CSV table of C-alpha atoms and ligand atoms in Angstrom, one decimal:
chain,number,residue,atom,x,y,z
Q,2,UNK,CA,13.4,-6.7,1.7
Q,3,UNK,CA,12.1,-5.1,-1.1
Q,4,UNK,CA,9.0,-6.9,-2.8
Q,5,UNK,CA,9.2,-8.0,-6.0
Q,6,UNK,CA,7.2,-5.1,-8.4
Q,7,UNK,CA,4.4,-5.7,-10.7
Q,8,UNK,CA,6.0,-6.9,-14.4
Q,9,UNK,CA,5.6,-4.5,-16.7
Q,10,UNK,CA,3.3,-6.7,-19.1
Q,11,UNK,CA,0.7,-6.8,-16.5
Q,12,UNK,CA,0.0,-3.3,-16.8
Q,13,UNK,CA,-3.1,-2.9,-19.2
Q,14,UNK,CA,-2.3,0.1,-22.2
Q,15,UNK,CA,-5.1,1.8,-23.4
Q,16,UNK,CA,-5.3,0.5,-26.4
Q,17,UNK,CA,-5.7,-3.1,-25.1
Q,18,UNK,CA,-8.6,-2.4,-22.7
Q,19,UNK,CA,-10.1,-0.4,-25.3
Q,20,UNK,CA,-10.0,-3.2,-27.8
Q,21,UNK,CA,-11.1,-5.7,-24.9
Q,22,UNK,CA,-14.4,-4.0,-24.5
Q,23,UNK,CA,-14.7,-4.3,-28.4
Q,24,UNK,CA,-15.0,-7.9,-27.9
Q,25,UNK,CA,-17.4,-7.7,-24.8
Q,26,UNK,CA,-19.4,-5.5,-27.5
Q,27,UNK,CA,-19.4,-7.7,-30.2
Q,28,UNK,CA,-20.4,-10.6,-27.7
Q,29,UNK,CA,-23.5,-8.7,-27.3
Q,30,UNK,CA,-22.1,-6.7,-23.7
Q,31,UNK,CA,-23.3,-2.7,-23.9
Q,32,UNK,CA,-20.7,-0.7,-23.0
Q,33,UNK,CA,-22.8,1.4,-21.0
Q,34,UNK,CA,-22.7,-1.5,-18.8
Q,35,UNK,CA,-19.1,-1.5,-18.8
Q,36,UNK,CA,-18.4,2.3,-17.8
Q,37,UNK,CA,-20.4,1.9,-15.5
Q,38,UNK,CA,-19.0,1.0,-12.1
Q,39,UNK,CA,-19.3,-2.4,-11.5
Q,40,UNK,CA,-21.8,-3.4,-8.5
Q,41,UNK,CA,-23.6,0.0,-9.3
Q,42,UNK,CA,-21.2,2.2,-7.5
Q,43,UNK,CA,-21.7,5.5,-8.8
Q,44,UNK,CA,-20.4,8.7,-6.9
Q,45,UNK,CA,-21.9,12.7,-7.4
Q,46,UNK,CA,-20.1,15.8,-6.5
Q,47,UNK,CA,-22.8,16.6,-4.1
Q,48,UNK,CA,-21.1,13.1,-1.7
Q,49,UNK,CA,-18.1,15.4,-1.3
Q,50,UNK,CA,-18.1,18.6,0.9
Q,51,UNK,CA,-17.3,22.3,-1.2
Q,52,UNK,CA,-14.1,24.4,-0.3
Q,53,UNK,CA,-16.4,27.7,-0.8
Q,54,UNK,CA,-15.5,30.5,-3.1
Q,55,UNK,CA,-12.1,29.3,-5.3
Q,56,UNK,CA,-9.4,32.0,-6.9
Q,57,UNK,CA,-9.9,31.2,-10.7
Q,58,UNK,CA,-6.3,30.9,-12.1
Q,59,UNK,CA,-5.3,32.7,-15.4
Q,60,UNK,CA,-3.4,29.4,-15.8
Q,61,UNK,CA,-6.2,27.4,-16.5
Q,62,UNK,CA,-7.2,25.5,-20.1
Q,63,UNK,CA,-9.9,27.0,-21.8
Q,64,UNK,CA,-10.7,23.5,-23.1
Q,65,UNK,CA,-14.2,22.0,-22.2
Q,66,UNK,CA,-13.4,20.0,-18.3
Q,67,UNK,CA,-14.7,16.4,-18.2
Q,68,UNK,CA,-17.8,15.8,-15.8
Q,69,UNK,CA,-17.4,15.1,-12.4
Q,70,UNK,CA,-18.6,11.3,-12.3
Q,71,UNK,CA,-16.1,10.9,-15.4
Q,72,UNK,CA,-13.0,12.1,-12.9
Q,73,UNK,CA,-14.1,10.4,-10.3
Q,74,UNK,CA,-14.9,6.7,-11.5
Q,75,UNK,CA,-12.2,6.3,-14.3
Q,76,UNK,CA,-9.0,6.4,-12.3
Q,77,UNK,CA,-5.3,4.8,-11.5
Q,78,UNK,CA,-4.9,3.7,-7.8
Q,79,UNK,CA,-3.0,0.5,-7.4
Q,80,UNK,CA,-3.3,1.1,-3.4
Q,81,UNK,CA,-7.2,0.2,-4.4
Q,82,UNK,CA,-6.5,-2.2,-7.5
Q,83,UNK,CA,-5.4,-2.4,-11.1
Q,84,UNK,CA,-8.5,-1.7,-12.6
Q,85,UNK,CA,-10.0,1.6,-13.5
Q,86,UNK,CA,-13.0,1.0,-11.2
Q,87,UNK,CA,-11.2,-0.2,-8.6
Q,88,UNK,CA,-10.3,3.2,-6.5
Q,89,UNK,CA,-14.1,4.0,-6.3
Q,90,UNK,CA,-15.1,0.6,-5.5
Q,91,UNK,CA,-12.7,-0.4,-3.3
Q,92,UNK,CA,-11.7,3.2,-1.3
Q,93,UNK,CA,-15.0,3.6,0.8
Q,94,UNK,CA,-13.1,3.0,3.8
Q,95,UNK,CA,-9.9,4.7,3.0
Q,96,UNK,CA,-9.7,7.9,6.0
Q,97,UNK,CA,-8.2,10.5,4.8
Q,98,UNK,CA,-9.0,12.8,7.9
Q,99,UNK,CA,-7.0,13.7,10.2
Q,100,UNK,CA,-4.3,13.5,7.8
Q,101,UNK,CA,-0.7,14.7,8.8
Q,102,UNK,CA,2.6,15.8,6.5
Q,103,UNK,CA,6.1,14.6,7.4
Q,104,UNK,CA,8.7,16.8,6.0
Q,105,UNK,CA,12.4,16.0,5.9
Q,106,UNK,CA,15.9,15.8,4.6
Q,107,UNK,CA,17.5,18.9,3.2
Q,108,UNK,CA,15.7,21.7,4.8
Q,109,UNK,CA,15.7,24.6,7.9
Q,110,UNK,CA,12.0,23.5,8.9
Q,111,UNK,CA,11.2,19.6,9.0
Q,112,UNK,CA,8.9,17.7,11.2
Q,113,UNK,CA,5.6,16.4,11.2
Q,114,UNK,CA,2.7,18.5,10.9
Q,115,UNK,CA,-1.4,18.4,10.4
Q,116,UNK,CA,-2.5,19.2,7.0
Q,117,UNK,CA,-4.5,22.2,8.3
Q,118,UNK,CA,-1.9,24.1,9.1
Q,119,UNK,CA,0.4,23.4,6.0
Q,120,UNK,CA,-2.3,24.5,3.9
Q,121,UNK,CA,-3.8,27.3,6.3
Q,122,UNK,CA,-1.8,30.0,4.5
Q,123,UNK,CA,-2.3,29.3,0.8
Q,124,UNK,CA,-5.5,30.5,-0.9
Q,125,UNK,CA,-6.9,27.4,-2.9
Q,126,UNK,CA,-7.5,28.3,-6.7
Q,127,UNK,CA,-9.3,26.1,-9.4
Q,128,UNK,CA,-6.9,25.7,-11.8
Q,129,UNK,CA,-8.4,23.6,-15.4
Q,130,UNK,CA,-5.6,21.2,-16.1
Q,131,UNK,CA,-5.7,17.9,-18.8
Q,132,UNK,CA,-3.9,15.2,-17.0
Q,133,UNK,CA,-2.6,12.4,-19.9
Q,134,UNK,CA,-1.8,9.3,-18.5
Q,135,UNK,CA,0.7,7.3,-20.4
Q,136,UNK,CA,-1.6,4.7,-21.4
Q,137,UNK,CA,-2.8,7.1,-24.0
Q,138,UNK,CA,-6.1,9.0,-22.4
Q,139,UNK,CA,-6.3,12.2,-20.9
Q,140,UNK,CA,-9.2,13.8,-18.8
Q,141,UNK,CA,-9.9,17.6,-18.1
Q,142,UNK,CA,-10.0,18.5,-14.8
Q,143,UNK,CA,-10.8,21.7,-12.7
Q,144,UNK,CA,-8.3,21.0,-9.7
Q,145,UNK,CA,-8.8,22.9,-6.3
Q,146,UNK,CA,-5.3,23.2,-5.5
Q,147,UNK,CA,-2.4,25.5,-4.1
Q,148,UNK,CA,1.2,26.3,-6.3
Q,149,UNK,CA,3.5,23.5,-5.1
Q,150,UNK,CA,6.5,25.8,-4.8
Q,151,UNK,CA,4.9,28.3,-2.8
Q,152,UNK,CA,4.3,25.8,0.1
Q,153,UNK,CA,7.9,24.4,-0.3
Q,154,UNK,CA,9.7,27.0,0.1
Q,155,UNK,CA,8.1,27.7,3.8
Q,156,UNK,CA,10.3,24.5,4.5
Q,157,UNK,CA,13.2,27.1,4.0
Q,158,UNK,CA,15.2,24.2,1.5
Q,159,UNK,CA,18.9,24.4,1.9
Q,160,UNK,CA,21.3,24.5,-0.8
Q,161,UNK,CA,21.9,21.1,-1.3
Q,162,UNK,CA,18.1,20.6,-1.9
Q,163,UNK,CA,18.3,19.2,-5.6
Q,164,UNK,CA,15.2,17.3,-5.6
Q,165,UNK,CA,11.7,16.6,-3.7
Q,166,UNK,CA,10.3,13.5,-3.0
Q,167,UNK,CA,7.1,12.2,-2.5
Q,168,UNK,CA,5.5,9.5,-0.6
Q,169,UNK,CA,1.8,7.8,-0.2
Q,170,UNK,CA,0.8,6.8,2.8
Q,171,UNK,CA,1.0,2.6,3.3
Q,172,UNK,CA,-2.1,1.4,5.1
Q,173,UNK,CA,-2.8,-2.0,3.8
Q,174,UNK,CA,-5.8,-2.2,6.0
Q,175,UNK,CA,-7.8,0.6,4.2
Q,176,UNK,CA,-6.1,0.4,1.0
Q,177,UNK,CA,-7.1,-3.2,-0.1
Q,178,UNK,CA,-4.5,-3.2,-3.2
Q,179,UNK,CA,-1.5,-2.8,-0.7
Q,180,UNK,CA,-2.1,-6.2,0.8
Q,181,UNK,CA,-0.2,-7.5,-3.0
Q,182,UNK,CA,3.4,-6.6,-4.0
Q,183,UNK,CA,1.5,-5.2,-7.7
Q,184,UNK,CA,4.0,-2.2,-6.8
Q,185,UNK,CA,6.9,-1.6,-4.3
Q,186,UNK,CA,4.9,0.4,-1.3
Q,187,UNK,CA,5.2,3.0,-0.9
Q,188,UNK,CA,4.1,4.7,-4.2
Q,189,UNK,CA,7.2,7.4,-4.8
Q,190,UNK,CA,7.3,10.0,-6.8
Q,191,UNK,CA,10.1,12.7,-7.6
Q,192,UNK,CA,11.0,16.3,-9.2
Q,193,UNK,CA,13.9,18.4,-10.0
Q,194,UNK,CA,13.7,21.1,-7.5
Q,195,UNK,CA,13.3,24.1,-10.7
Q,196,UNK,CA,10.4,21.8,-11.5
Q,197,UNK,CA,8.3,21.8,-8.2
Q,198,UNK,CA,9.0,25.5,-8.2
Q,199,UNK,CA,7.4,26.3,-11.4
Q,200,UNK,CA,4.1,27.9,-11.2
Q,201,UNK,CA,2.1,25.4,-12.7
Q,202,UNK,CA,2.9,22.5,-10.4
Q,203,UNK,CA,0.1,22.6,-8.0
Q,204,UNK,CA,-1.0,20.1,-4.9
Q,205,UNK,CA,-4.4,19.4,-5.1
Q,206,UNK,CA,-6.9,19.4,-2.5
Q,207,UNK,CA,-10.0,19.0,-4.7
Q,208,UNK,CA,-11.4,18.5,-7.9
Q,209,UNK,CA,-15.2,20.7,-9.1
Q,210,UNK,CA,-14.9,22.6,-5.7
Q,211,UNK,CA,-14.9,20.1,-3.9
Q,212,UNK,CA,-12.8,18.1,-1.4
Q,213,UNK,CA,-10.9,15.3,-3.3
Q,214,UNK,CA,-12.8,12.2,-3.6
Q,215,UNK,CA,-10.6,8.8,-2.1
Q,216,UNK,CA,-10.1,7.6,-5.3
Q,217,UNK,CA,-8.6,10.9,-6.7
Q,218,UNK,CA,-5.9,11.1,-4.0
Q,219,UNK,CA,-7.5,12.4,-1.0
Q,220,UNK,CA,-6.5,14.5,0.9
Q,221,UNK,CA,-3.4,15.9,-1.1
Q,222,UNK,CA,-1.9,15.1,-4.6
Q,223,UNK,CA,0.5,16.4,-6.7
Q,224,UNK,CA,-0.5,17.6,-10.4
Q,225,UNK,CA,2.0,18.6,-12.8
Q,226,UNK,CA,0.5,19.2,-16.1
Q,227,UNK,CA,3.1,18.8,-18.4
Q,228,UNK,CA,4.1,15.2,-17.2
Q,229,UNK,CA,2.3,12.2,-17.6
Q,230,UNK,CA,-0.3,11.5,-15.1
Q,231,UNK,CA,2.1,8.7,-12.9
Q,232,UNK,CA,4.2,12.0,-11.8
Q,233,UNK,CA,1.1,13.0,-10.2
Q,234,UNK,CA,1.3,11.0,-6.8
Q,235,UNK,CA,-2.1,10.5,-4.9
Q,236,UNK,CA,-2.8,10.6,-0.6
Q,237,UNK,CA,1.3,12.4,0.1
Q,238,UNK,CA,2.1,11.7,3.6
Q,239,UNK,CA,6.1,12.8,3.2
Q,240,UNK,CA,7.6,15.7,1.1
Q,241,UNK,CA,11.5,14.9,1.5
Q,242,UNK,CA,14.2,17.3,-0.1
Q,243,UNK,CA,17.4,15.2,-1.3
Q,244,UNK,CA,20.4,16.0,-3.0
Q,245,UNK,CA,20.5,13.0,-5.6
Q,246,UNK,CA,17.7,12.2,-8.3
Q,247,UNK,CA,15.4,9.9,-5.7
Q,248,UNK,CA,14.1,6.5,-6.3
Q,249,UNK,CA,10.5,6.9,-8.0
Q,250,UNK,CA,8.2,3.8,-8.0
Q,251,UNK,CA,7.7,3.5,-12.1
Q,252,UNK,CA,11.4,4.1,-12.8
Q,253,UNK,CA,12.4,1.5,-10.9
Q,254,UNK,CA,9.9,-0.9,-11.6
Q,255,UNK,CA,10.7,-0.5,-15.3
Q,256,UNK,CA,13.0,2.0,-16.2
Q,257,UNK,CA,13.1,1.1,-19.7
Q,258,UNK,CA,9.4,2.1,-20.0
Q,259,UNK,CA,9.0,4.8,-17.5
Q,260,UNK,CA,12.0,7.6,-17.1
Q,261,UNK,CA,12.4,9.8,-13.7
Q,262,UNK,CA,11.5,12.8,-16.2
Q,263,UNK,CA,8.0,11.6,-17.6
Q,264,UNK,CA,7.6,14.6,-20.0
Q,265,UNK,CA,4.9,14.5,-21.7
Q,266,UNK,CA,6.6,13.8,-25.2
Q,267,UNK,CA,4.5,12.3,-28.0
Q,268,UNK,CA,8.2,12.1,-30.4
Q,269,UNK,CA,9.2,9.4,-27.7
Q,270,UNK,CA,7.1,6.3,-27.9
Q,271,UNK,CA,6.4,3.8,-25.2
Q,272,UNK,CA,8.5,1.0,-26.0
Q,273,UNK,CA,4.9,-1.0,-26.5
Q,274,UNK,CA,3.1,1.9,-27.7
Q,275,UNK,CA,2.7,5.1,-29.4
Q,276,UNK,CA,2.8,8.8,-27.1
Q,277,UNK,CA,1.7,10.5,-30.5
Q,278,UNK,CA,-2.1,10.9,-29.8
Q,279,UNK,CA,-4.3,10.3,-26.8
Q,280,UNK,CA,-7.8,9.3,-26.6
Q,281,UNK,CA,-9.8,12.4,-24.5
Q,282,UNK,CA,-12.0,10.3,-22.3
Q,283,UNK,CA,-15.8,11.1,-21.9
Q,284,UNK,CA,-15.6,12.3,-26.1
Q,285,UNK,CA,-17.9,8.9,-26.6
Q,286,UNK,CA,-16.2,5.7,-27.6
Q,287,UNK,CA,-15.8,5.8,-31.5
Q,288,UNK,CA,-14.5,9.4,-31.3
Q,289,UNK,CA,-11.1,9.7,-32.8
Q,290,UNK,CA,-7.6,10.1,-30.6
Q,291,UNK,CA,-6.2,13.9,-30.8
Q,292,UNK,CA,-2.5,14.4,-31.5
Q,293,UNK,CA,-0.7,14.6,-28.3
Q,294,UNK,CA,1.7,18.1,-27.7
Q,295,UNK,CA,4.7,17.9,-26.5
Q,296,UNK,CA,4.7,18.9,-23.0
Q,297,UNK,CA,1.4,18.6,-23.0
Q,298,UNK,CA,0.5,21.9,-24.3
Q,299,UNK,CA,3.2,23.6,-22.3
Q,300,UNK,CA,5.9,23.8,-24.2
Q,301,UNK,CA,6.0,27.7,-23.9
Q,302,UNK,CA,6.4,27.9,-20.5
Q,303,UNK,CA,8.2,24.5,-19.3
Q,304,UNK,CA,10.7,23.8,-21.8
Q,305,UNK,CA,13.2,26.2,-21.0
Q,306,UNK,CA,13.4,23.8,-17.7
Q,307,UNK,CA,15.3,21.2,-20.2
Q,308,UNK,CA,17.5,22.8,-22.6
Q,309,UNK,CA,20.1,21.7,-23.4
Q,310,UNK,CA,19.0,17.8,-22.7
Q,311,UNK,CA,18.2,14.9,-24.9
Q,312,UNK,CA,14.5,14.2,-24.2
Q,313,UNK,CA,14.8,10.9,-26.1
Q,314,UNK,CA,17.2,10.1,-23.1
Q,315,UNK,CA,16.1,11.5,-20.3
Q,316,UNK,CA,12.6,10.8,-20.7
M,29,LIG,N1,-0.5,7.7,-7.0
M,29,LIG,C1,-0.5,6.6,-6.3
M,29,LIG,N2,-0.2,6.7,-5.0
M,29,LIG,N3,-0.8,5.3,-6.8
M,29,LIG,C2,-1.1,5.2,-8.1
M,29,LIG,O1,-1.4,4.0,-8.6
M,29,LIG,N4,-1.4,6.3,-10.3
M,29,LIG,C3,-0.8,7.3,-11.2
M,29,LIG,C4,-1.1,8.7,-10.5
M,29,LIG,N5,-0.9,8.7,-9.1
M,29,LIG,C5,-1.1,6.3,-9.0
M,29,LIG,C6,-0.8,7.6,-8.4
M,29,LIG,C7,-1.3,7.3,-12.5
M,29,LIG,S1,-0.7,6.0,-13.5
M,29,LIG,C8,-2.2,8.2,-13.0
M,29,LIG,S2,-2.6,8.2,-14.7
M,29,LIG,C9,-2.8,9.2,-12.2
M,29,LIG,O2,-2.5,9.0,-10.8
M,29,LIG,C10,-4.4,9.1,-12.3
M,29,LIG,O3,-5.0,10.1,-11.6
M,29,LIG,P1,-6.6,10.1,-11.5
M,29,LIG,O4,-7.0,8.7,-11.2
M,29,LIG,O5,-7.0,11.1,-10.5
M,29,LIG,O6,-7.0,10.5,-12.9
């Protein structure tokens, strides 16, 4: 049976939190104290073992990257909780080695296989993407990752491969937020198959030269930097290829608010709030939001992959 998802109110925008710690301030509550972890967790990049020598990418952002303990204590992860500090809190004893792959459905090579080997081929390159969530903030982040399409096509699809699918590992036992319904487990996420090919869709494998942290999606996520940051699904464990658009966790928990396409598009507002400007997090608290681009910057290169379609429908 399938458990009943998180309502749509319960998710926290931006703006809300934002205005939340206002009040905490007011009270006389610094808000240094409230970045901060809670229970003094912090994290360093020097916790997290270095990938050696990285490929830069001529795809890269030029634009200033956010600092390591930003990226890695201000993050979504409801398999860890709702809260932003949750995933580093609450993912110490989350294993993400060994970690195997399952790949299936519409393609010549399927089965189950370590993550070694599926990656073994693929020179890992830093490429400097901004992620912007949908709540309004984006972050800067130099991913270690490899070109999505390049590893999917190993899998030989067939033609009938339309989409991929992707699927986070359920393991209530080291992912405390999983023992709730907030969200229908597993967490799925989906492209159009001319989307996963593109060049800048990467799987991600680290963050600063580093291995991934837990809380960032260890040991493999997806980044697609012209989509809002819920495309980018954390810890895959099964890459599927289908022929129909595939269920995806935040579509069908409120389709009304979050559409299978998730461009980033600031002309098309969030039903409770504005996508026209985003707040960069780590620019200091009063700092002012930026104006949002469509596509998230990428308009050049991406939007070819939707002409002809109304973006205010398929969003
Ligand atoms: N993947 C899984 N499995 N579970 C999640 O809750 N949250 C998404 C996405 N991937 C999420 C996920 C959302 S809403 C965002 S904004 C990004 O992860 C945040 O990535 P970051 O925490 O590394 O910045």
């Amino acid at each position: 049976m399938r458990k009943q998802p998180i309502k749509s109110s319960e998710i926290t925008p931006e703006s809300v939190y934002l205005n939340r710690r206002k009040l905490l301030q007011a009270a006389g509550i610094s808000t240094a104290a409230l970045s901060a972890p809670a229970w003094g967790q912090t994290t360093i990049a020097g916790d997290y073992a270095s990938l050696g020598e990285l490929k830069k990418s001529p795809l890269s952002t030029d634009a200033e990257p956010n600092s390591f303990e930003d990226i890695a204590s201000y993050n979504n992860f409801y398999e860890f909780g709702l809260g932003k500090s949750d995933p580093l809190q609450n993912s110490e004893k989350f294993k993400p080695k060994p970690w195997s792959v399952t790949i299936d459905g519409e393609a010549e090579v399927t089965g189950t296989f370590a993550l070694e080997d599926i990656l073994k081929p693929h020179p890992v390159e830093e490429r400097i993407y901004r992620l912007r969530c949908v709540e309004a903030w984006s972050m800067v982040v130099p991913w270690a990752g490899i070109p999505l399409g390049d590893l999917l096509k190993r899998f030989k699809p067939t033609s009938k491969a339309k989409y991929v699918t992707f699927e986070t590992i359920v393991r209530p036992s080291e992912m405390p937020g999983q023992r709730r319904a907030t969200l229908d487990w597993p967490y799925r996420e989906g492209l159009r198959m001319d989307e996963a090919m593109h060049p800048l869709a990467i799987l991600a494998t680290g963050i600063y030269g580093r291995e991934l942290p837990n809380q960032n999606g260890a040991p493999l996520r997806l980044v697609v930097p012209w989509k809002y940051g819920f495309k980018s699904i954390k810890s895959i464990e099964r890459i599927s290829f289908t022929e129909t658009e595939p269920y995806t966790t935040w579509n069908a928990s409120a389709p009304q608010e979050y559409g299978f396409y998730a461009n980033v598009n600031p002309e098309v507002d969030h039903p409770r709030w504005s996508q026209a400007r985003e707040r960069p997090i780590g620019a200091g608290f009063f700092a002012s939001k930026i104006p949002t681009l469509m596509f998230n910057g990428y308009a050049d290169e991406v939007a070819g992959l939707y002409t002809g379609m109304d973006l205010s429908r398929y969003y």
